[in-house]
Short mmCIF file of C-alpha atoms and ligand atoms in Angstrom, two decimals:
data_model
loop_
_atom_site.label_atom_id
_atom_site.label_comp_id
_atom_site.label_asym_id
_atom_site.label_seq_id
_atom_site.Cartn_x
_atom_site.Cartn_y
_atom_site.Cartn_z
CA MET A 21 -28.72 -1.40 19.66
CA ALA A 22 -26.50 1.33 18.31
CA ASP A 23 -22.75 0.69 18.48
CA LYS A 24 -21.42 3.35 20.85
CA ARG A 25 -17.84 2.11 20.90
CA PHE A 26 -14.97 4.49 20.29
CA HIS A 27 -11.28 3.83 19.65
CA LEU A 28 -8.49 4.00 22.20
CA GLY A 29 -4.85 4.81 21.63
CA TRP A 30 -1.99 5.75 23.93
CA PHE A 31 0.51 8.51 23.29
CA MET A 32 3.95 8.04 24.93
CA ASN A 33 7.62 8.27 24.16
CA PHE A 34 10.87 6.37 24.69
CA THR A 35 12.07 8.60 27.54
CA PRO A 36 12.45 8.01 31.27
CA ASP A 37 9.35 6.75 33.07
CA GLU A 38 7.79 8.66 35.99
CA TRP A 39 11.12 8.28 37.82
CA ARG A 40 10.74 11.18 40.24
CA GLU A 41 7.46 10.11 41.81
CA PRO A 42 7.01 7.63 44.68
CA PHE A 43 5.69 4.91 42.37
CA GLY A 44 8.19 5.46 39.58
CA GLN A 45 10.02 2.72 37.74
CA GLY A 46 13.61 3.81 38.26
CA GLY A 47 14.32 6.05 35.26
CA ARG A 48 16.22 3.53 33.12
CA PRO A 49 13.80 2.03 30.63
CA TRP A 50 16.51 1.62 27.98
CA ASP A 51 16.32 -2.15 27.52
CA GLY A 52 12.73 -1.53 26.45
CA GLN A 53 11.19 -4.10 28.81
CA PHE A 54 9.14 -1.60 30.79
CA TYR A 55 7.51 -0.31 27.59
CA VAL A 56 7.09 -3.81 26.15
CA GLU A 57 5.21 -4.69 29.32
CA MET A 58 3.12 -1.55 28.85
CA ALA A 59 2.27 -2.65 25.30
CA ARG A 60 1.11 -6.03 26.61
CA SER A 61 -1.08 -4.29 29.17
CA LEU A 62 -2.67 -2.12 26.47
CA GLU A 63 -3.33 -5.18 24.38
CA ARG A 64 -5.05 -6.82 27.32
CA ALA A 65 -7.28 -3.72 27.41
CA CYS A 66 -7.87 -3.99 23.63
CA PHE A 67 -6.39 -0.63 22.67
CA ASP A 68 -6.19 0.10 18.94
CA TYR A 69 -2.65 1.38 19.14
CA ILE A 70 0.27 2.67 21.11
CA MET A 71 1.97 5.68 19.55
CA ILE A 72 5.60 6.64 20.24
CA GLU A 73 6.35 10.35 19.99
CA ASP A 74 9.78 11.51 18.85
CA LYS A 75 12.11 14.49 18.47
CA LEU A 76 15.63 14.62 17.10
CA MET A 77 17.54 16.99 19.32
CA VAL A 78 18.56 17.90 22.88
CA PRO A 79 16.31 20.91 23.57
CA GLN A 80 18.05 24.06 24.76
CA THR A 81 15.55 26.81 24.36
CA TYR A 82 14.25 27.11 27.94
CA GLY A 83 16.54 29.54 29.76
CA GLY A 84 18.85 29.45 26.72
CA SER A 85 20.49 26.16 27.74
CA ALA A 86 19.95 22.42 27.96
CA LYS A 87 19.94 22.60 31.78
CA ALA A 88 16.21 22.28 32.41
CA SER A 89 15.76 19.50 29.85
CA LEU A 90 18.69 17.46 31.09
CA ASN A 91 18.20 18.08 34.82
CA HIS A 92 14.51 17.18 34.64
CA GLY A 93 14.77 14.49 31.96
CA MET A 94 12.26 16.50 29.87
CA MET A 95 12.18 15.54 26.19
CA VAL A 96 15.65 14.05 26.66
CA PRO A 97 17.06 11.41 26.79
CA LYS A 98 14.85 10.14 24.01
CA HIS A 99 15.65 6.87 22.28
CA ASP A 100 14.73 5.81 18.78
CA PRO A 101 11.06 4.77 18.45
CA ALA A 102 11.51 2.36 15.49
CA PRO A 103 13.35 -0.43 17.35
CA LEU A 104 11.00 -0.04 20.32
CA ALA A 105 8.00 -0.37 17.96
CA VAL A 106 9.49 -3.64 16.72
CA ALA A 107 10.04 -4.94 20.26
CA MET A 108 6.50 -3.99 21.29
CA GLY A 109 5.01 -5.40 18.11
CA MET A 110 6.83 -8.72 18.42
CA ALA A 111 5.70 -9.10 22.05
CA THR A 112 2.02 -8.63 21.16
CA GLN A 113 -0.44 -10.13 18.65
CA ARG A 114 -3.15 -7.54 18.03
CA LEU A 115 -2.07 -4.13 19.30
CA GLY A 116 -1.09 -1.56 16.65
CA VAL A 117 2.31 0.10 17.11
CA ILE A 118 2.98 3.55 15.72
CA ALA A 119 6.41 5.17 15.49
CA THR A 120 7.05 8.85 14.80
CA MET A 121 9.59 9.56 12.08
CA SER A 122 10.27 12.85 10.38
CA THR A 123 10.10 13.51 6.65
CA MET A 124 12.92 15.99 7.21
CA ALA A 125 15.23 13.27 8.57
CA TYR A 126 14.77 10.15 6.48
CA PRO A 127 15.15 9.93 2.70
CA PRO A 128 11.84 8.51 1.37
CA PHE A 129 13.44 5.25 0.18
CA LEU A 130 14.76 4.47 3.67
CA MET A 131 11.44 5.43 5.25
CA ALA A 132 9.43 3.20 2.92
CA ARG A 133 11.85 0.32 3.47
CA LEU A 134 11.79 0.70 7.24
CA CYS A 135 7.98 0.96 7.39
CA SER A 136 7.58 -2.05 5.12
CA THR A 137 10.02 -4.09 7.19
CA ILE A 138 8.30 -3.28 10.48
CA ASP A 139 4.86 -3.92 9.02
CA SER A 140 6.09 -7.40 8.06
CA LEU A 141 7.72 -7.97 11.45
CA THR A 142 4.46 -7.08 13.20
CA ASN A 143 2.21 -9.00 10.78
CA GLY A 144 0.39 -5.87 9.63
CA ARG A 145 0.16 -3.79 12.78
CA PHE A 146 2.56 -0.95 12.06
CA GLY A 147 1.73 2.73 11.70
CA TRP A 148 3.88 5.74 10.92
CA ASN A 149 3.23 9.09 12.64
CA VAL A 150 4.11 11.44 9.78
CA VAL A 151 5.78 14.56 11.13
CA THR A 152 7.63 17.33 9.32
CA SER A 153 9.64 18.39 12.40
CA ALA A 154 9.28 21.71 14.13
CA GLU A 155 12.65 22.90 15.37
CA ASP A 156 15.69 24.64 13.96
CA LEU A 157 17.74 22.70 16.51
CA MET A 158 16.61 19.52 14.81
CA ALA A 159 17.48 20.97 11.40
CA LYS A 160 21.04 21.62 12.54
CA ASN A 161 21.48 17.90 13.14
CA PHE A 162 20.65 17.22 9.51
CA GLY A 163 22.87 19.58 7.56
CA MET A 164 20.52 22.58 7.58
CA ASP A 165 20.83 25.91 9.41
CA ARG A 166 17.10 26.15 9.95
CA LEU A 167 13.90 24.37 8.96
CA PRO A 168 12.06 25.48 5.84
CA PRO A 169 8.87 27.43 6.68
CA ARG A 170 5.83 25.33 7.65
CA ASP A 171 4.01 25.62 4.31
CA GLN A 172 7.10 24.50 2.42
CA ARG A 173 7.59 21.58 4.80
CA TYR A 174 4.07 20.45 4.03
CA GLU A 175 4.67 20.91 0.28
CA MET A 176 7.77 18.73 0.60
CA ALA A 177 5.85 16.22 2.69
CA ASP A 178 3.11 15.98 0.04
CA GLU A 179 5.71 15.05 -2.54
CA TYR A 180 7.31 12.68 -0.03
CA MET A 181 4.00 10.84 0.43
CA ASP A 182 3.68 10.58 -3.33
CA VAL A 183 7.08 8.88 -3.50
CA MET A 184 6.16 6.58 -0.61
CA GLY A 185 2.96 5.50 -2.37
CA LYS A 186 4.83 4.79 -5.60
CA LEU A 187 7.52 2.80 -3.78
CA PHE A 188 4.90 0.68 -2.01
CA ALA A 189 3.25 0.07 -5.39
CA SER A 190 6.56 -0.84 -7.05
CA TRP A 191 5.87 -4.49 -6.23
CA ASP A 192 2.56 -5.96 -7.35
CA PRO A 193 0.81 -7.70 -4.44
CA ASP A 194 1.42 -11.07 -6.14
CA ALA A 195 5.05 -10.41 -7.17
CA VAL A 196 6.38 -13.04 -4.76
CA VAL A 197 5.66 -16.35 -6.49
CA LEU A 198 7.71 -18.75 -4.36
CA ASP A 199 7.49 -21.51 -7.00
CA ARG A 200 10.01 -24.08 -5.82
CA ASP A 201 9.56 -26.37 -8.85
CA ALA A 202 10.34 -23.58 -11.31
CA GLY A 203 12.96 -22.09 -8.99
CA ILE A 204 11.31 -18.67 -9.00
CA TYR A 205 11.13 -16.50 -5.89
CA ALA A 206 9.77 -13.27 -7.36
CA ASP A 207 8.40 -12.46 -10.82
CA GLU A 208 10.61 -9.77 -12.38
CA THR A 209 7.72 -8.46 -14.50
CA LYS A 210 5.84 -7.52 -11.32
CA VAL A 211 8.56 -5.37 -9.76
CA ARG A 212 9.22 -2.02 -11.43
CA PRO A 213 11.33 1.12 -10.96
CA ILE A 214 9.34 4.24 -10.17
CA ASP A 215 11.73 6.75 -11.81
CA PHE A 216 10.38 9.57 -9.64
CA GLU A 217 11.72 13.04 -10.25
CA GLY A 218 9.93 15.84 -8.40
CA LYS A 219 10.74 19.27 -7.06
CA TYR A 220 12.41 17.89 -3.91
CA TYR A 221 13.00 14.17 -4.33
CA LYS A 222 14.50 11.91 -6.96
CA VAL A 223 14.12 8.18 -6.47
CA ARG A 224 14.59 5.39 -8.98
CA GLY A 225 13.14 2.41 -7.07
CA PRO A 226 11.81 -0.19 -6.93
CA LEU A 227 11.69 -0.85 -3.20
CA ASN A 228 13.77 -3.88 -2.16
CA THR A 229 11.27 -5.31 0.35
CA VAL A 230 8.34 -7.62 -0.33
CA PRO A 231 4.82 -6.12 -0.08
CA SER A 232 3.99 -5.96 3.64
CA PRO A 233 0.77 -7.33 5.15
CA GLN A 234 -0.98 -3.93 5.08
CA GLY A 235 0.62 -2.88 1.80
CA ARG A 236 1.71 0.30 3.49
CA PRO A 237 1.75 1.32 7.16
CA ILE A 238 -1.18 3.14 8.70
CA TYR A 239 -0.52 6.85 8.41
CA VAL A 240 -1.08 8.95 11.52
CA GLN A 241 -0.85 12.74 11.41
CA ALA A 242 -1.41 15.75 13.65
CA GLY A 243 -1.85 18.71 11.34
CA ALA A 244 -3.39 21.69 13.13
CA SER A 245 -2.71 24.63 10.78
CA PRO A 246 -4.88 24.94 7.63
CA LYS A 247 -2.09 23.42 5.50
CA GLY A 248 -1.56 20.74 8.15
CA ARG A 249 -5.26 19.85 8.19
CA ASP A 250 -5.30 19.55 4.41
CA PHE A 251 -2.25 17.32 4.57
CA ALA A 252 -3.81 15.15 7.27
CA ALA A 253 -7.18 14.97 5.51
CA THR A 254 -5.41 13.90 2.30
CA HIS A 255 -3.15 11.20 3.71
CA ALA A 256 -4.00 10.11 7.26
CA ASP A 257 -5.81 7.02 8.46
CA SER A 258 -5.86 8.45 11.96
CA ILE A 259 -5.47 12.06 13.09
CA VAL A 260 -4.31 12.96 16.57
CA SER A 261 -5.30 16.26 18.08
CA VAL A 262 -5.37 18.32 21.22
CA ALA A 263 -8.43 20.58 21.36
CA SER A 264 -9.70 22.94 24.06
CA GLY A 265 -13.02 21.51 25.13
CA VAL A 266 -15.88 19.63 23.58
CA GLU A 267 -17.03 22.29 21.11
CA GLU A 268 -13.54 22.63 19.62
CA MET A 269 -13.22 18.88 19.38
CA ARG A 270 -16.50 18.71 17.49
CA LYS A 271 -15.48 21.52 15.16
CA PHE A 272 -12.04 20.05 14.48
CA ARG A 273 -13.44 16.66 13.54
CA ALA A 274 -16.16 18.18 11.38
CA ASP A 275 -13.56 20.32 9.61
CA ILE A 276 -11.30 17.32 8.92
CA ARG A 277 -14.24 15.31 7.59
CA GLU A 278 -15.29 18.15 5.32
CA ARG A 279 -11.76 18.51 3.94
CA ALA A 280 -11.47 14.75 3.42
CA ALA A 281 -14.76 14.65 1.49
CA LYS A 282 -13.54 17.56 -0.65
CA PHE A 283 -10.47 15.48 -1.53
CA GLY A 284 -12.67 12.55 -2.55
CA ARG A 285 -12.12 10.44 0.55
CA ASP A 286 -14.71 8.70 2.67
CA PRO A 287 -14.47 10.59 6.00
CA ASP A 288 -15.33 7.40 7.92
CA THR A 289 -11.95 5.97 6.90
CA ILE A 290 -10.21 8.63 9.04
CA LYS A 291 -10.23 8.14 12.82
CA VAL A 292 -9.76 11.38 14.75
CA MET A 293 -8.32 10.75 18.19
CA PHE A 294 -8.27 13.39 20.93
CA CYS A 295 -5.56 13.50 23.60
CA VAL A 296 -6.73 13.30 27.21
CA THR A 297 -4.91 12.90 30.52
CA PRO A 298 -7.30 11.21 32.96
CA THR A 299 -6.65 11.43 36.70
CA LEU A 300 -8.23 8.44 38.41
CA GLY A 301 -8.93 7.70 42.08
CA GLU A 302 -10.96 5.51 44.42
CA THR A 303 -13.33 8.42 44.97
CA ASP A 304 -13.94 11.64 43.04
CA ASP A 305 -12.46 13.64 45.91
CA GLU A 306 -9.35 11.54 46.01
CA ALA A 307 -8.84 11.94 42.25
CA ARG A 308 -9.34 15.70 42.56
CA ALA A 309 -6.75 15.87 45.35
CA LYS A 310 -4.29 13.89 43.23
CA TYR A 311 -4.88 16.25 40.33
CA GLU A 312 -4.34 19.36 42.46
CA ARG A 313 -1.18 17.83 43.89
CA MET A 314 0.21 17.32 40.40
CA LEU A 315 -0.62 20.87 39.28
CA ASN A 316 0.98 22.35 42.36
CA SER A 317 4.08 20.18 42.40
CA PRO A 318 7.26 22.27 42.16
CA HIS A 319 8.40 20.60 38.97
CA PHE A 320 5.18 20.78 37.06
CA ILE A 321 5.40 24.36 35.86
CA VAL A 322 9.01 24.15 34.71
CA ASP A 323 8.47 20.76 33.06
CA THR A 324 5.48 22.05 31.14
CA LEU A 325 7.18 25.27 30.06
CA ALA A 326 10.43 23.52 29.17
CA SER A 327 8.64 21.01 26.95
CA LEU A 328 6.61 23.79 25.33
CA ALA A 329 9.82 25.77 24.78
CA ALA A 330 11.40 22.74 23.12
CA ILE A 331 8.66 22.32 20.52
CA THR A 332 7.99 26.01 19.83
CA GLU A 333 11.57 27.31 20.24
CA ILE A 334 10.25 30.14 22.39
CA ASP A 335 12.10 30.71 25.67
CA PHE A 336 9.33 30.77 28.29
CA ALA A 337 11.88 31.33 31.06
CA GLN A 338 12.04 34.98 29.97
CA TYR A 339 8.42 35.68 31.00
CA ASP A 340 7.02 36.54 34.43
CA LEU A 341 4.96 33.61 35.73
CA ASP A 342 2.52 35.98 37.46
CA LYS A 343 1.76 38.15 34.42
CA PRO A 344 0.00 37.51 31.12
CA LEU A 345 2.23 36.94 28.11
CA PRO A 346 3.24 40.37 26.72
CA GLU A 347 2.32 39.60 23.09
CA LYS A 348 0.70 36.96 20.96
CA LEU A 349 3.48 34.45 20.28
CA VAL A 350 4.03 32.78 16.91
CA THR A 351 6.25 29.85 15.92
CA ASN A 352 7.47 28.05 12.84
CA GLY A 353 7.21 24.95 15.05
CA GLU A 354 4.13 23.41 16.68
CA SER A 355 1.68 26.26 16.24
CA GLY A 356 -1.46 24.32 17.21
CA THR A 357 -0.02 23.45 20.62
CA LEU A 358 1.19 27.01 21.16
CA ASP A 359 -2.18 28.55 20.27
CA LYS A 360 -4.07 26.21 22.55
CA PHE A 361 -1.65 26.98 25.35
CA GLN A 362 -1.53 30.76 25.12
CA GLN A 363 -5.33 31.34 24.96
CA TRP A 364 -4.55 34.77 23.64
CA GLY A 365 -6.91 37.41 25.00
CA SER A 366 -7.93 35.41 28.08
CA GLY A 367 -5.88 37.64 30.42
CA LYS A 368 -4.54 34.60 32.29
CA THR A 369 -1.07 34.76 33.81
CA LEU A 370 1.59 32.38 32.53
CA LYS A 371 1.20 30.25 35.64
CA GLU A 372 -2.57 30.10 35.15
CA LEU A 373 -2.04 29.04 31.55
CA VAL A 374 0.12 26.15 32.68
CA VAL A 375 -2.46 25.00 35.18
CA ALA A 376 -5.42 25.51 32.79
CA GLY A 377 -7.09 22.85 30.75
CA GLY A 378 -6.15 19.60 32.43
CA GLY A 379 -2.59 20.43 33.23
CA GLY A 380 -1.26 22.19 30.24
CA LEU A 381 -0.54 20.92 26.82
CA VAL A 382 -2.16 17.64 26.10
CA SER A 383 -5.68 17.28 27.48
CA SER A 384 -8.64 18.14 25.26
CA VAL A 385 -11.08 17.92 28.19
CA GLU A 386 -10.64 17.59 31.94
CA LEU A 387 -11.17 14.03 33.18
CA VAL A 388 -10.86 13.69 36.95
CA GLY A 389 -12.68 11.15 39.11
CA THR A 390 -13.36 7.49 39.68
CA PRO A 391 -13.22 5.15 36.66
CA ASP A 392 -17.04 5.30 36.54
CA THR A 393 -17.15 9.09 36.64
CA VAL A 394 -14.51 9.40 33.94
CA ALA A 395 -16.04 6.70 31.75
CA ASP A 396 -19.43 8.46 31.90
CA ARG A 397 -17.81 11.75 30.94
CA MET A 398 -15.87 10.20 28.06
CA GLY A 399 -19.10 8.70 26.76
CA GLU A 400 -20.89 12.09 26.92
CA VAL A 401 -18.00 13.86 25.23
CA MET A 402 -17.76 11.36 22.38
CA GLU A 403 -21.47 11.55 21.79
CA GLU A 404 -21.29 15.33 21.41
CA VAL A 405 -18.14 15.24 19.29
CA GLY A 406 -19.44 12.48 17.00
CA GLY A 407 -16.33 10.25 17.22
CA ASP A 408 -13.81 8.70 16.86
CA GLY A 409 -11.75 8.08 19.97
CA PHE A 410 -9.31 9.14 22.65
CA LEU A 411 -5.55 9.06 22.90
CA ILE A 412 -4.64 8.53 26.53
CA THR A 413 -1.53 10.26 27.77
CA THR A 414 0.01 12.05 30.76
CA PRO A 415 0.75 15.78 31.10
CA VAL A 416 4.46 15.55 30.37
CA LEU A 417 4.27 12.07 28.88
CA ARG A 418 5.93 10.21 31.75
CA VAL A 419 4.21 7.03 32.90
CA SER A 420 4.33 4.68 35.85
CA ARG A 421 3.08 1.11 36.08
CA ARG A 422 0.46 2.38 38.52
CA PHE A 423 -0.99 4.88 36.06
CA ILE A 424 -1.04 2.32 33.25
CA THR A 425 -2.92 -0.12 35.52
CA GLU A 426 -5.42 2.55 36.60
CA VAL A 427 -6.33 2.94 32.94
CA THR A 428 -6.14 -0.64 31.72
CA ASP A 429 -7.72 -2.24 34.79
CA GLY A 430 -9.88 0.62 36.08
CA LEU A 431 -11.01 2.94 33.33
CA VAL A 432 -11.17 0.52 30.40
CA PRO A 433 -13.38 -2.03 32.20
CA ALA A 434 -15.71 0.86 33.14
CA LEU A 435 -15.84 1.87 29.47
CA GLN A 436 -16.42 -1.70 28.38
CA LYS A 437 -19.26 -2.12 30.87
CA ARG A 438 -21.00 0.83 29.19
CA GLY A 439 -20.46 -0.57 25.70
CA LEU A 440 -18.01 2.25 24.93
CA ALA A 441 -14.84 0.23 24.27
CA ARG A 442 -14.12 -3.07 22.53
CA THR A 443 -13.87 -6.20 24.68
CA ALA A 444 -12.04 -8.26 22.05
CA TYR A 445 -10.19 -7.59 18.81
CA ALA A 446 -12.14 -8.57 15.74
CA HIS A 447 -9.14 -8.54 13.38
CA GLU A 448 -5.42 -9.17 13.15
CA LYS A 449 -4.30 -6.06 11.27
CA LEU A 450 -4.29 -2.53 12.62
CA ARG A 451 -6.15 -1.07 9.62
CA ASP A 452 -9.01 -3.57 9.98
CA ASN A 453 -9.36 -2.91 13.72
CA LEU A 454 -9.41 0.83 13.09
CA LEU A 455 -12.11 0.46 10.47
CA ASP A 456 -14.15 -1.96 12.55
CA PHE A 457 -16.39 0.79 13.96
C1 FMN B 3 -0.86 14.25 19.78
C2 FMN B 3 0.22 14.87 19.00
C3 FMN B 3 1.41 14.18 18.83
C4 FMN B 3 2.47 14.73 18.13
N1 FMN B 3 3.64 14.05 18.03
C5 FMN B 3 4.71 14.62 17.44
C6 FMN B 3 5.95 13.96 17.45
O1 FMN B 3 6.10 12.87 17.96
N2 FMN B 3 7.00 14.57 16.85
C7 FMN B 3 6.89 15.80 16.26
O2 FMN B 3 7.89 16.29 15.74
N3 FMN B 3 5.70 16.45 16.24
C8 FMN B 3 4.63 15.89 16.84
N4 FMN B 3 3.44 16.56 16.87
C9 FMN B 3 3.31 17.84 16.17
C10 FMN B 3 2.64 17.69 14.83
O3 FMN B 3 3.33 16.80 14.00
C11 FMN B 3 2.51 19.05 14.14
O4 FMN B 3 3.77 19.61 13.91
C12 FMN B 3 1.71 19.95 14.99
O5 FMN B 3 0.47 19.36 15.33
C13 FMN B 3 1.49 21.30 14.38
O6 FMN B 3 0.85 21.17 13.17
P1 FMN B 3 0.74 22.42 12.24
O7 FMN B 3 2.17 22.74 11.86
O8 FMN B 3 -0.06 21.98 11.07
O9 FMN B 3 0.13 23.49 13.06
C14 FMN B 3 2.35 16.03 17.56
C15 FMN B 3 1.15 16.70 17.72
C16 FMN B 3 0.09 16.16 18.43
C17 FMN B 3 -1.16 16.93 18.60
#
């Protein structure tokens, strides 16, 4: 029988939980325990990975101030994903943990060292979400007045990945000898400087960590522009994407696979994961009512527009909610998200855009219904798209224990029953589980 299984990941961040809703968790997840518990739940449901989003600023684009972000707890406070990834990884045995870190923020040596250390701490289950950052506000926290243009950021990131690869290779896999009789820990002939001198980076090396279980972390990427797709197809083990509907999902994946083959890679070694925000209920009607309630909640529109403003640096508070956008908007930030959102030419009002497509920014297809209804739909969608999996998330990334349980104990068992999701991990390392099917 054909293997119909697809991969499952979860996209979240280290921000307040769903604190405003009746089944919220209180809004203070800062000791990490709530998210550690979430990681354990995802492992019970045999997810491939949990991915922690990140940004490096307090947004203040919406309405020209930080008011909306701070009042609503939207995109801020946001704590550092790397220590949380360690906590989640050390509390689990098989789940992959992915932290987002920007090439514009970390010097490559520090990044390689951090990734290597976490990969060792998690016994080979660490992944790095490679981002080049998208905001001038972020740039101002790192000694710049503004970010370089997108194409240059990707050029820098290409060189950055080259340095990373050389640093990881600066220790031969067998450099650690641990010969107690001879008194030798590591063989000095198997550890070499890299003497890298490029256009943007200059690094002597070698790295000062031992080779980690996976050799290097899994690379996750979300390139959407042509340059971004080339970058992702060159480097990524898993690509995360938000598409508008099944046909776009299919096209995106086919395009990535074509690019990867052109660069001499086996496309099957890249797992393309599409964001979805399922709404689950006891009956289809109940799920639909829950969905409508969310879309029509007073906070939903501002939260969506404030988070979009943060990542595109366009002030959506200046536009009339009941009219279409006056012009096609462009950004040096997250252009893929902006283009999906604005559906230029559709004639929809700004409010209709927010409500469209599964509640705004992050759902590739609408999934509303009982676990069985949604599992059936996910199966159909994956069959049409061709692979490789879904990245579960929520419209503005806030989660409650209830929502996590609906997925791990409702949706996932329904997927497993249909042979669409794994029922046990076959391997210990993240890379091996990703390549399992
Ligand atoms: C699912 C998903 C997750 C992302 N996570 C982050 C993130 O955590 N931090 C960040 O700065 N950008 C994040 N991005 C943005 C991407 O890194 C990238 O900037 C964006 O997809 C636009 O790519 P492009 O510049 O090639 O169009 C994410 C994008 C997607 C689709």
